[in-house]
PDB file of C-alpha atoms in Angstrom:
ATOM      1  CA  UNK N  29      21.222   4.332 111.737  1.00 47.00           C
ATOM      2  CA  UNK N  30      18.581   4.707 108.889  1.00 50.00           C
ATOM      3  CA  UNK N  31      15.450   2.466 109.452  1.00 50.00           C
ATOM      4  CA  UNK N  32      14.621   0.087 106.604  1.00 52.00           C
ATOM      5  CA  UNK N  33      11.519   1.278 104.749  1.00 55.00           C
ATOM      6  CA  UNK N  34      10.621  -1.876 103.408  1.00 51.00           C
ATOM      7  CA  UNK N  35       6.846  -2.804 103.510  1.00 51.00           C
ATOM      8  CA  UNK N  36       5.901  -4.946 106.739  1.00 50.00           C
ATOM      9  CA  UNK N  37       3.978  -8.130 105.911  1.00 48.00           C
ATOM     10  CA  UNK N  38       0.118  -7.758 105.826  1.00 51.00           C
ATOM     11  CA  UNK N  39      -1.937 -10.883 107.212  1.00 48.00           C
ATOM     12  CA  UNK N  40      -4.386 -10.097 104.386  1.00 46.00           C
ATOM     13  CA  UNK N  41      -3.630  -8.760 100.898  1.00 53.00           C
ATOM     14  CA  UNK N  42      -6.682  -7.111  99.344  1.00 52.00           C
ATOM     15  CA  UNK N  43      -7.751  -7.373  95.655  1.00 59.00           C
ATOM     16  CA  UNK N  44      -7.050  -3.704  95.242  1.00 66.00           C
ATOM     17  CA  UNK N  45      -3.373  -3.750  96.308  1.00 78.00           C
ATOM     18  CA  UNK N  46      -0.599  -5.188  93.795  1.00 84.00           C
ATOM     19  CA  UNK N  47      -0.141  -8.587  93.980  1.00 94.00           C
ATOM     20  CA  UNK N  48       3.289  -9.503  95.743  1.00 96.00           C
ATOM     21  CA  UNK N  49       4.758 -12.263  93.635  1.00 97.00           C
ATOM     22  CA  UNK N  50       7.870 -12.463  95.772  1.00 98.00           C
ATOM     23  CA  UNK N  51       8.230 -12.037  99.614  1.00 98.00           C
ATOM     24  CA  UNK N  52      11.363 -12.230 101.566  1.00 98.00           C
ATOM     25  CA  UNK N  53      11.382 -12.144 105.279  1.00 98.00           C
ATOM     26  CA  UNK N  54      14.068 -12.267 108.038  1.00 98.00           C
ATOM     27  CA  UNK N  55      16.618 -13.362 105.433  1.00 98.00           C
ATOM     28  CA  UNK N  56      20.132 -14.390 106.642  1.00 97.00           C
ATOM     29  CA  UNK N  57      22.887 -15.506 104.296  1.00 97.00           C
ATOM     30  CA  UNK N  58      26.244 -16.292 105.921  1.00 96.00           C
ATOM     31  CA  UNK N  59      29.429 -17.934 104.412  1.00 94.00           C
ATOM     32  CA  UNK N  60      31.522 -19.109 107.414  1.00 94.00           C
ATOM     33  CA  UNK N  61      31.633 -16.235 109.944  1.00 95.00           C
ATOM     34  CA  UNK N  62      30.827 -13.626 107.311  1.00 96.00           C
ATOM     35  CA  UNK N  63      27.294 -12.408 107.449  1.00 96.00           C
ATOM     36  CA  UNK N  64      26.102 -10.936 104.212  1.00 97.00           C
ATOM     37  CA  UNK N  65      22.472 -10.462 104.811  1.00 97.00           C
ATOM     38  CA  UNK N  66      20.732 -10.516 108.210  1.00 97.00           C
ATOM     39  CA  UNK N  67      16.996 -10.235 108.922  1.00 96.00           C
ATOM     40  CA  UNK N  68      16.480  -8.747 105.079  1.00 98.00           C
ATOM     41  CA  UNK N  69      12.921  -8.296 104.104  1.00 98.00           C
ATOM     42  CA  UNK N  70      11.843  -7.221 100.281  1.00 98.00           C
ATOM     43  CA  UNK N  71       8.498  -7.399  98.492  1.00 98.00           C
ATOM     44  CA  UNK N  72       8.574  -7.694  94.687  1.00 98.00           C
ATOM     45  CA  UNK N  73       5.246  -6.679  92.998  1.00 98.00           C
ATOM     46  CA  UNK N  74       3.699  -8.143  89.928  1.00 97.00           C
ATOM     47  CA  UNK N  75       4.428  -6.541  86.786  1.00 97.00           C
ATOM     48  CA  UNK N  76       7.134  -4.307  88.181  1.00 98.00           C
ATOM     49  CA  UNK N  77      10.936  -4.062  87.243  1.00 98.00           C
ATOM     50  CA  UNK N  78      12.737  -3.785  90.485  1.00 98.00           C
ATOM     51  CA  UNK N  79      16.176  -2.621  90.274  1.00 98.00           C
ATOM     52  CA  UNK N  80      18.647  -3.914  93.112  1.00 98.00           C
ATOM     53  CA  UNK N  81      21.709  -1.795  93.789  1.00 97.00           C
ATOM     54  CA  UNK N  82      24.160  -1.423  96.528  1.00 95.00           C
ATOM     55  CA  UNK N  83      27.681  -1.016  97.236  1.00 92.00           C
ATOM     56  CA  UNK N  84      30.501  -3.891  96.644  1.00 91.00           C
ATOM     57  CA  UNK N  85      29.730  -6.705  99.006  1.00 92.00           C
ATOM     58  CA  UNK N  86      26.238  -6.064 100.011  1.00 95.00           C
ATOM     59  CA  UNK N  87      25.167  -9.255  98.446  1.00 95.00           C
ATOM     60  CA  UNK N  88      23.152  -8.338  95.219  1.00 96.00           C
ATOM     61  CA  UNK N  89      23.626 -11.346  93.467  1.00 94.00           C
ATOM     62  CA  UNK N  90      23.358 -13.413  96.622  1.00 96.00           C
ATOM     63  CA  UNK N  91      20.138 -12.171  97.243  1.00 97.00           C
ATOM     64  CA  UNK N  92      19.153 -13.152  93.521  1.00 97.00           C
ATOM     65  CA  UNK N  93      20.556 -16.572  94.009  1.00 95.00           C
ATOM     66  CA  UNK N  94      18.695 -16.948  97.444  1.00 96.00           C
ATOM     67  CA  UNK N  95      15.535 -16.245  95.782  1.00 96.00           C
ATOM     68  CA  UNK N  96      16.005 -18.651  92.887  1.00 95.00           C
ATOM     69  CA  UNK N  97      17.063 -21.391  95.199  1.00 91.00           C
ATOM     70  CA  UNK N  98      20.574 -21.523  94.280  1.00 92.00           C
ATOM     71  CA  UNK N  99      21.807 -20.556  97.615  1.00 93.00           C
ATOM     72  CA  UNK N 100      20.244 -21.931 100.958  1.00 93.00           C
ATOM     73  CA  UNK N 101      19.815 -19.145 103.442  1.00 95.00           C
ATOM     74  CA  UNK N 102      21.050 -19.788 106.910  1.00 96.00           C
ATOM     75  CA  UNK N 103      17.434 -18.410 108.199  1.00 96.00           C
ATOM     76  CA  UNK N 104      14.321 -16.605 107.149  1.00 97.00           C
ATOM     77  CA  UNK N 105      11.738 -17.306 104.284  1.00 96.00           C
ATOM     78  CA  UNK N 106      11.436 -16.833 100.447  1.00 97.00           C
ATOM     79  CA  UNK N 107       7.827 -16.994  99.472  1.00 97.00           C
ATOM     80  CA  UNK N 108       7.107 -16.991  95.660  1.00 96.00           C
ATOM     81  CA  UNK N 109       3.654 -16.837  94.193  1.00 95.00           C
ATOM     82  CA  UNK N 110       2.522 -17.438  97.747  1.00 94.00           C
ATOM     83  CA  UNK N 111       4.389 -20.558  98.265  1.00 95.00           C
ATOM     84  CA  UNK N 112       7.184 -20.791 100.989  1.00 95.00           C
ATOM     85  CA  UNK N 113      10.095 -22.420  98.991  1.00 94.00           C
ATOM     86  CA  UNK N 114      11.713 -24.227 102.032  1.00 92.00           C
ATOM     87  CA  UNK N 115       8.154 -26.009 102.412  1.00 94.00           C
ATOM     88  CA  UNK N 116       7.657 -27.313  99.006  1.00 92.00           C
ATOM     89  CA  UNK N 117       8.073 -30.927  97.896  1.00 93.00           C
ATOM     90  CA  UNK N 118      10.679 -31.513  94.960  1.00 92.00           C
ATOM     91  CA  UNK N 119       7.624 -31.764  92.452  1.00 92.00           C
ATOM     92  CA  UNK N 120       6.137 -28.422  93.900  1.00 93.00           C
ATOM     93  CA  UNK N 121       9.471 -26.783  93.857  1.00 93.00           C
ATOM     94  CA  UNK N 122      10.158 -27.659  90.061  1.00 91.00           C
ATOM     95  CA  UNK N 123       6.552 -26.108  89.326  1.00 92.00           C
ATOM     96  CA  UNK N 124       7.978 -22.846  90.951  1.00 94.00           C
ATOM     97  CA  UNK N 125      11.412 -22.938  89.275  1.00 93.00           C
ATOM     98  CA  UNK N 126       9.743 -23.116  85.731  1.00 92.00           C
ATOM     99  CA  UNK N 127       8.096 -19.803  86.403  1.00 95.00           C
ATOM    100  CA  UNK N 128      11.386 -18.018  86.959  1.00 96.00           C
ATOM    101  CA  UNK N 129      13.974 -17.359  84.308  1.00 95.00           C
ATOM    102  CA  UNK N 130      17.407 -16.417  84.946  1.00 94.00           C
ATOM    103  CA  UNK N 131      20.047 -14.508  82.962  1.00 92.00           C
ATOM    104  CA  UNK N 132      23.448 -14.408  84.593  1.00 80.00           C
ATOM    105  CA  UNK N 133      26.176 -11.757  84.129  1.00 68.00           C
ATOM    106  CA  UNK N 134      28.245 -13.835  81.645  1.00 65.00           C
ATOM    107  CA  UNK N 135      25.239 -15.233  79.732  1.00 66.00           C
ATOM    108  CA  UNK N 136      26.177 -19.037  80.908  1.00 79.00           C
ATOM    109  CA  UNK N 137      25.492 -20.379  77.417  1.00 90.00           C
ATOM    110  CA  UNK N 138      26.740 -23.602  76.537  1.00 91.00           C
ATOM    111  CA  UNK N 139      29.815 -23.048  74.260  1.00 92.00           C
ATOM    112  CA  UNK N 140      29.393 -26.439  72.290  1.00 95.00           C
ATOM    113  CA  UNK N 141      25.899 -25.665  71.232  1.00 95.00           C
ATOM    114  CA  UNK N 142      24.656 -23.277  68.872  1.00 96.00           C
ATOM    115  CA  UNK N 143      22.228 -20.446  70.145  1.00 96.00           C
ATOM    116  CA  UNK N 144      19.200 -22.257  68.836  1.00 97.00           C
ATOM    117  CA  UNK N 145      20.259 -25.596  70.658  1.00 96.00           C
ATOM    118  CA  UNK N 146      20.970 -23.584  73.839  1.00 96.00           C
ATOM    119  CA  UNK N 147      17.536 -22.465  73.715  1.00 96.00           C
ATOM    120  CA  UNK N 148      15.854 -25.811  72.868  1.00 97.00           C
ATOM    121  CA  UNK N 149      17.781 -27.716  75.778  1.00 95.00           C
ATOM    122  CA  UNK N 150      15.467 -26.926  78.465  1.00 93.00           C
ATOM    123  CA  UNK N 151      12.672 -27.732  76.510  1.00 95.00           C
ATOM    124  CA  UNK N 152      13.785 -30.837  75.655  1.00 96.00           C
ATOM    125  CA  UNK N 153      15.155 -31.707  78.952  1.00 93.00           C
ATOM    126  CA  UNK N 154      12.422 -30.383  81.276  1.00 91.00           C
ATOM    127  CA  UNK N 155       9.531 -30.511  79.094  1.00 92.00           C
ATOM    128  CA  UNK N 156      10.237 -33.654  76.958  1.00 94.00           C
ATOM    129  CA  UNK N 157       9.587 -31.838  73.678  1.00 95.00           C
ATOM    130  CA  UNK N 158      10.886 -33.557  70.606  1.00 96.00           C
ATOM    131  CA  UNK N 159      13.858 -31.636  69.212  1.00 96.00           C
ATOM    132  CA  UNK N 160      12.249 -30.509  65.916  1.00 95.00           C
ATOM    133  CA  UNK N 161       9.250 -29.214  68.238  1.00 97.00           C
ATOM    134  CA  UNK N 162      11.735 -27.451  70.838  1.00 97.00           C
ATOM    135  CA  UNK N 163      14.055 -26.093  67.923  1.00 96.00           C
ATOM    136  CA  UNK N 164      10.946 -24.537  66.302  1.00 96.00           C
ATOM    137  CA  UNK N 165      10.008 -22.928  69.621  1.00 96.00           C
ATOM    138  CA  UNK N 166      13.470 -21.996  70.270  1.00 96.00           C
ATOM    139  CA  UNK N 167      13.418 -20.018  66.975  1.00 96.00           C
ATOM    140  CA  UNK N 168      10.546 -17.887  68.206  1.00 96.00           C
ATOM    141  CA  UNK N 169      12.197 -16.896  71.367  1.00 96.00           C
ATOM    142  CA  UNK N 170      15.165 -15.850  69.176  1.00 96.00           C
ATOM    143  CA  UNK N 171      13.148 -13.732  67.180  1.00 96.00           C
ATOM    144  CA  UNK N 172      11.424 -12.263  70.403  1.00 95.00           C
ATOM    145  CA  UNK N 173      14.644 -10.913  71.696  1.00 94.00           C
ATOM    146  CA  UNK N 174      15.627  -9.490  68.403  1.00 93.00           C
ATOM    147  CA  UNK N 175      18.016 -11.821  66.992  1.00 94.00           C
ATOM    148  CA  UNK N 176      17.858 -13.293  63.407  1.00 94.00           C
ATOM    149  CA  UNK N 177      17.858 -16.769  61.894  1.00 94.00           C
ATOM    150  CA  UNK N 178      21.667 -16.385  60.955  1.00 96.00           C
ATOM    151  CA  UNK N 179      22.325 -15.982  64.662  1.00 96.00           C
ATOM    152  CA  UNK N 180      20.408 -18.900  65.797  1.00 96.00           C
ATOM    153  CA  UNK N 181      22.834 -21.223  64.234  1.00 96.00           C
ATOM    154  CA  UNK N 182      25.840 -19.737  65.597  1.00 96.00           C
ATOM    155  CA  UNK N 183      27.981 -20.634  68.679  1.00 96.00           C
ATOM    156  CA  UNK N 184      28.453 -18.211  71.507  1.00 93.00           C
ATOM    157  CA  UNK N 185      31.976 -17.451  70.496  1.00 93.00           C
ATOM    158  CA  UNK N 186      30.817 -16.184  67.132  1.00 95.00           C
ATOM    159  CA  UNK N 187      28.460 -13.754  68.867  1.00 93.00           C
ATOM    160  CA  UNK N 188      29.131 -10.260  69.833  1.00 91.00           C
ATOM    161  CA  UNK N 189      28.519  -9.216  73.484  1.00 88.00           C
ATOM    162  CA  UNK N 190      25.078  -7.733  72.965  1.00 89.00           C
ATOM    163  CA  UNK N 191      24.011 -10.813  70.847  1.00 92.00           C
ATOM    164  CA  UNK N 192      25.105 -12.919  73.764  1.00 92.00           C
ATOM    165  CA  UNK N 193      23.076 -11.010  76.229  1.00 92.00           C
ATOM    166  CA  UNK N 194      20.210 -11.350  73.770  1.00 94.00           C
ATOM    167  CA  UNK N 195      20.705 -15.013  73.542  1.00 94.00           C
ATOM    168  CA  UNK N 196      20.803 -15.726  77.170  1.00 94.00           C
ATOM    169  CA  UNK N 197      17.866 -13.679  77.583  1.00 95.00           C
ATOM    170  CA  UNK N 198      15.995 -15.952  74.869  1.00 95.00           C
ATOM    171  CA  UNK N 199      17.099 -18.890  76.863  1.00 94.00           C
ATOM    172  CA  UNK N 200      15.773 -17.546  80.166  1.00 95.00           C
ATOM    173  CA  UNK N 201      12.465 -17.131  78.334  1.00 95.00           C
ATOM    174  CA  UNK N 202      12.289 -20.704  76.963  1.00 94.00           C
ATOM    175  CA  UNK N 203       9.922 -22.177  79.514  1.00 94.00           C
ATOM    176  CA  UNK N 204       7.594 -19.036  79.567  1.00 95.00           C
ATOM    177  CA  UNK N 205       8.414 -17.628  83.156  1.00 96.00           C
ATOM    178  CA  UNK N 206       6.321 -15.154  84.872  1.00 97.00           C
ATOM    179  CA  UNK N 207       9.339 -13.639  86.742  1.00 98.00           C
ATOM    180  CA  UNK N 208      12.764 -13.014  85.163  1.00 97.00           C
ATOM    181  CA  UNK N 209      15.976 -12.455  87.278  1.00 97.00           C
ATOM    182  CA  UNK N 210      18.726 -10.445  85.350  1.00 96.00           C
ATOM    183  CA  UNK N 211      22.033 -10.235  86.860  1.00 94.00           C
ATOM    184  CA  UNK N 212      24.073  -7.268  85.627  1.00 92.00           C
ATOM    185  CA  UNK N 213      22.475  -7.421  82.146  1.00 91.00           C
ATOM    186  CA  UNK N 214      23.841  -4.729  80.472  1.00 90.00           C
ATOM    187  CA  UNK N 215      27.573  -5.108  81.870  1.00 88.00           C
ATOM    188  CA  UNK N 216      30.258  -5.065  79.265  1.00 86.00           C
ATOM    189  CA  UNK N 217      27.941  -3.578  76.586  1.00 89.00           C
ATOM    190  CA  UNK N 218      28.640  -0.186  74.641  1.00 91.00           C
ATOM    191  CA  UNK N 219      26.102   2.586  75.609  1.00 91.00           C
ATOM    192  CA  UNK N 220      24.098   1.772  72.556  1.00 92.00           C
ATOM    193  CA  UNK N 221      23.634  -1.857  73.258  1.00 91.00           C
ATOM    194  CA  UNK N 222      22.917  -1.225  76.853  1.00 92.00           C
ATOM    195  CA  UNK N 223      19.995   1.304  75.945  1.00 93.00           C
ATOM    196  CA  UNK N 224      18.755  -1.242  73.227  1.00 94.00           C
ATOM    197  CA  UNK N 225      18.802  -3.744  75.710  1.00 94.00           C
ATOM    198  CA  UNK N 226      17.011  -1.631  78.534  1.00 95.00           C
ATOM    199  CA  UNK N 227      14.077  -1.126  75.535  1.00 96.00           C
ATOM    200  CA  UNK N 228      14.049  -4.826  75.046  1.00 95.00           C
ATOM    201  CA  UNK N 229      13.375  -5.438  78.724  1.00 96.00           C
ATOM    202  CA  UNK N 230      10.503  -3.086  79.177  1.00 97.00           C
ATOM    203  CA  UNK N 231       8.982  -4.257  75.617  1.00 96.00           C
ATOM    204  CA  UNK N 232       9.067  -7.833  77.066  1.00 95.00           C
ATOM    205  CA  UNK N 233       7.780  -6.895  80.197  1.00 96.00           C
ATOM    206  CA  UNK N 234       4.607  -5.127  78.807  1.00 96.00           C
ATOM    207  CA  UNK N 235       4.193  -7.666  75.875  1.00 95.00           C
ATOM    208  CA  UNK N 236       4.771 -10.889  78.470  1.00 95.00           C
ATOM    209  CA  UNK N 237       3.293  -9.509  81.590  1.00 96.00           C
ATOM    210  CA  UNK N 238       6.865 -10.271  83.261  1.00 97.00           C
ATOM    211  CA  UNK N 239       7.900  -9.257  86.940  1.00 98.00           C
ATOM    212  CA  UNK N 240      11.512  -8.477  86.587  1.00 98.00           C
ATOM    213  CA  UNK N 241      14.251  -8.863  89.339  1.00 98.00           C
ATOM    214  CA  UNK N 242      17.187  -6.861  87.836  1.00 97.00           C
ATOM    215  CA  UNK N 243      20.664  -6.524  89.745  1.00 96.00           C
ATOM    216  CA  UNK N 244      22.701  -3.614  88.163  1.00 94.00           C
ATOM    217  CA  UNK N 245      24.882  -0.767  88.645  1.00 91.00           C
ATOM    218  CA  UNK N 246      24.058   1.018  85.334  1.00 92.00           C
ATOM    219  CA  UNK N 247      22.377   4.356  86.502  1.00 93.00           C
ATOM    220  CA  UNK N 248      20.783   4.691  82.616  1.00 92.00           C
ATOM    221  CA  UNK N 249      19.084   1.529  83.316  1.00 94.00           C
ATOM    222  CA  UNK N 250      17.813   2.522  86.978  1.00 95.00           C
ATOM    223  CA  UNK N 251      16.216   5.736  85.161  1.00 94.00           C
ATOM    224  CA  UNK N 252      15.084   4.214  82.135  1.00 93.00           C
ATOM    225  CA  UNK N 253      13.644   0.859  82.882  1.00 96.00           C
ATOM    226  CA  UNK N 254      12.948   0.374  86.559  1.00 97.00           C
ATOM    227  CA  UNK N 255       9.729   0.960  88.388  1.00 97.00           C
ATOM    228  CA  UNK N 256      11.412   0.696  91.852  1.00 98.00           C
ATOM    229  CA  UNK N 257      14.889   0.686  93.243  1.00 98.00           C
ATOM    230  CA  UNK N 258      15.928  -1.689  96.195  1.00 98.00           C
ATOM    231  CA  UNK N 259      18.981  -0.634  98.019  1.00 98.00           C
ATOM    232  CA  UNK N 260      20.902  -3.014 100.118  1.00 97.00           C
ATOM    233  CA  UNK N 261      23.013  -1.572 102.783  1.00 95.00           C
ATOM    234  CA  UNK N 262      24.174  -2.897 106.297  1.00 94.00           C
ATOM    235  CA  UNK N 263      22.971  -6.428 105.353  1.00 96.00           C
ATOM    236  CA  UNK N 264      19.363  -5.310 104.720  1.00 97.00           C
ATOM    237  CA  UNK N 265      17.119  -3.503 102.257  1.00 97.00           C
ATOM    238  CA  UNK N 266      17.355  -0.133 103.344  1.00 96.00           C
ATOM    239  CA  UNK N 267      14.712   1.158 100.998  1.00 97.00           C
ATOM    240  CA  UNK N 268      12.622  -0.314  98.089  1.00 97.00           C
ATOM    241  CA  UNK N 269      10.860   2.564  96.174  1.00 97.00           C
ATOM    242  CA  UNK N 270      10.581   4.505  93.004  1.00 97.00           C
ATOM    243  CA  UNK N 271      13.917   6.346  92.114  1.00 95.00           C
ATOM    244  CA  UNK N 272      12.708   9.835  93.127  1.00 94.00           C
ATOM    245  CA  UNK N 273      11.809   8.662  96.595  1.00 96.00           C
ATOM    246  CA  UNK N 274      15.200   6.412  96.957  1.00 96.00           C
ATOM    247  CA  UNK N 275      17.195   9.900  96.088  1.00 94.00           C
ATOM    248  CA  UNK N 276      15.933  11.769  99.081  1.00 93.00           C
ATOM    249  CA  UNK N 277      16.997   8.989 101.599  1.00 94.00           C
ATOM    250  CA  UNK N 278      19.591  10.621 104.095  1.00 93.00           C
ATOM    251  CA  UNK N 279      22.212   7.888 103.611  1.00 92.00           C
ATOM    252  CA  UNK N 280      25.857   8.522 102.356  1.00 92.00           C
ATOM    253  CA  UNK N 281      26.133   5.882  99.775  1.00 93.00           C
ATOM    254  CA  UNK N 282      22.611   6.750  98.145  1.00 93.00           C
ATOM    255  CA  UNK N 283      23.575  10.324  98.285  1.00 92.00           C
ATOM    256  CA  UNK N 284      26.886   9.665  96.667  1.00 92.00           C
ATOM    257  CA  UNK N 285      25.702   7.117  94.181  1.00 92.00           C
ATOM    258  CA  UNK N 286      22.550   8.724  93.000  1.00 91.00           C
ATOM    259  CA  UNK N 287      23.460  12.446  93.293  1.00 86.00           C
ATOM    260  CA  UNK N 288      26.929  12.363  92.660  1.00 81.00           C
ATOM    261  CA  UNK N 289      28.574  13.141  89.105  1.00 77.00           C
ATOM    262  CA  UNK N 290      27.357  10.163  87.281  1.00 78.00           C
ATOM    263  CA  UNK N 291      24.147   9.997  88.841  1.00 76.00           C
ATOM    264  CA  UNK N 292      23.501  13.513  88.088  1.00 74.00           C
ATOM    265  CA  UNK N 293      24.493  12.837  84.267  1.00 76.00           C
ATOM    266  CA  UNK N 294      22.008   9.952  84.123  1.00 75.00           C
ATOM    267  CA  UNK N 295      19.313  12.128  85.527  1.00 71.00           C
ATOM    268  CA  UNK N 296      20.005  14.941  82.953  1.00 76.00           C
ATOM    269  CA  UNK N 297      19.978  12.449  80.057  1.00 73.00           C
ATOM    270  CA  UNK N 298      16.768  10.880  81.445  1.00 73.00           C
ATOM    271  CA  UNK N 299      15.172  14.255  81.659  1.00 73.00           C
ATOM    272  CA  UNK N 300      16.240  15.210  78.126  1.00 69.00           C
ATOM    273  CA  UNK N 301      14.778  11.977  76.736  1.00 70.00           C
ATOM    274  CA  UNK N 302      11.351  12.612  78.432  1.00 64.00           C
TER     275      UNK N 302
END
């Protein structure tokens, strides 16, 4: 069996090394008798866009939800900004949660609220802002993701798929998080909209200093936007490394995924763009 190539924890992290903002150790996720993850380790470094891939049923979204606290692992530790989540008080956990923005696959916008109201909602509820102040800030986030003032006053049902993704992204940025979690952000988008979204993600990472945890199956996104790829297999992270290193791993799924027809087409397109 292929050995996991995830870095082992270092007792001390020197100032010269990249900062680890998310550290997962010994994670076990289990639903009844079904074990999704077992003794899973993963490091996510500050400023990286990490693409998380794996076959069906490998628990990509489950891993995301475990890190953001929507699922309680059966075992193991999740550490964010050096704080072990299971050891935090409610107040400490709230402080960490505000540093994490999440965009789920379907956007998860409130259908009864306009785009601007959706983004203002966490500012009012969690920060206690007045409505006018929150809506002014919401408008800034809307512009940040490339939407117009006209879109701000529309309801989700009145938006295209690409606009919904951008609106949901704006809401995930409402509280100025340091880490952004994206669950299949380009799913359902046409190739042009998906490419534009990839460009937006990279621009926001650079402009805001974000770290991005990105669950995706989009080969173009992996080549274009991601600094490293984490591959889930056999209930663990098989490897977390730049894509060129990942492609060399002697693993049937990796070879079929990255070096099969779709993988070769994405690589060829990426080479032409460079």
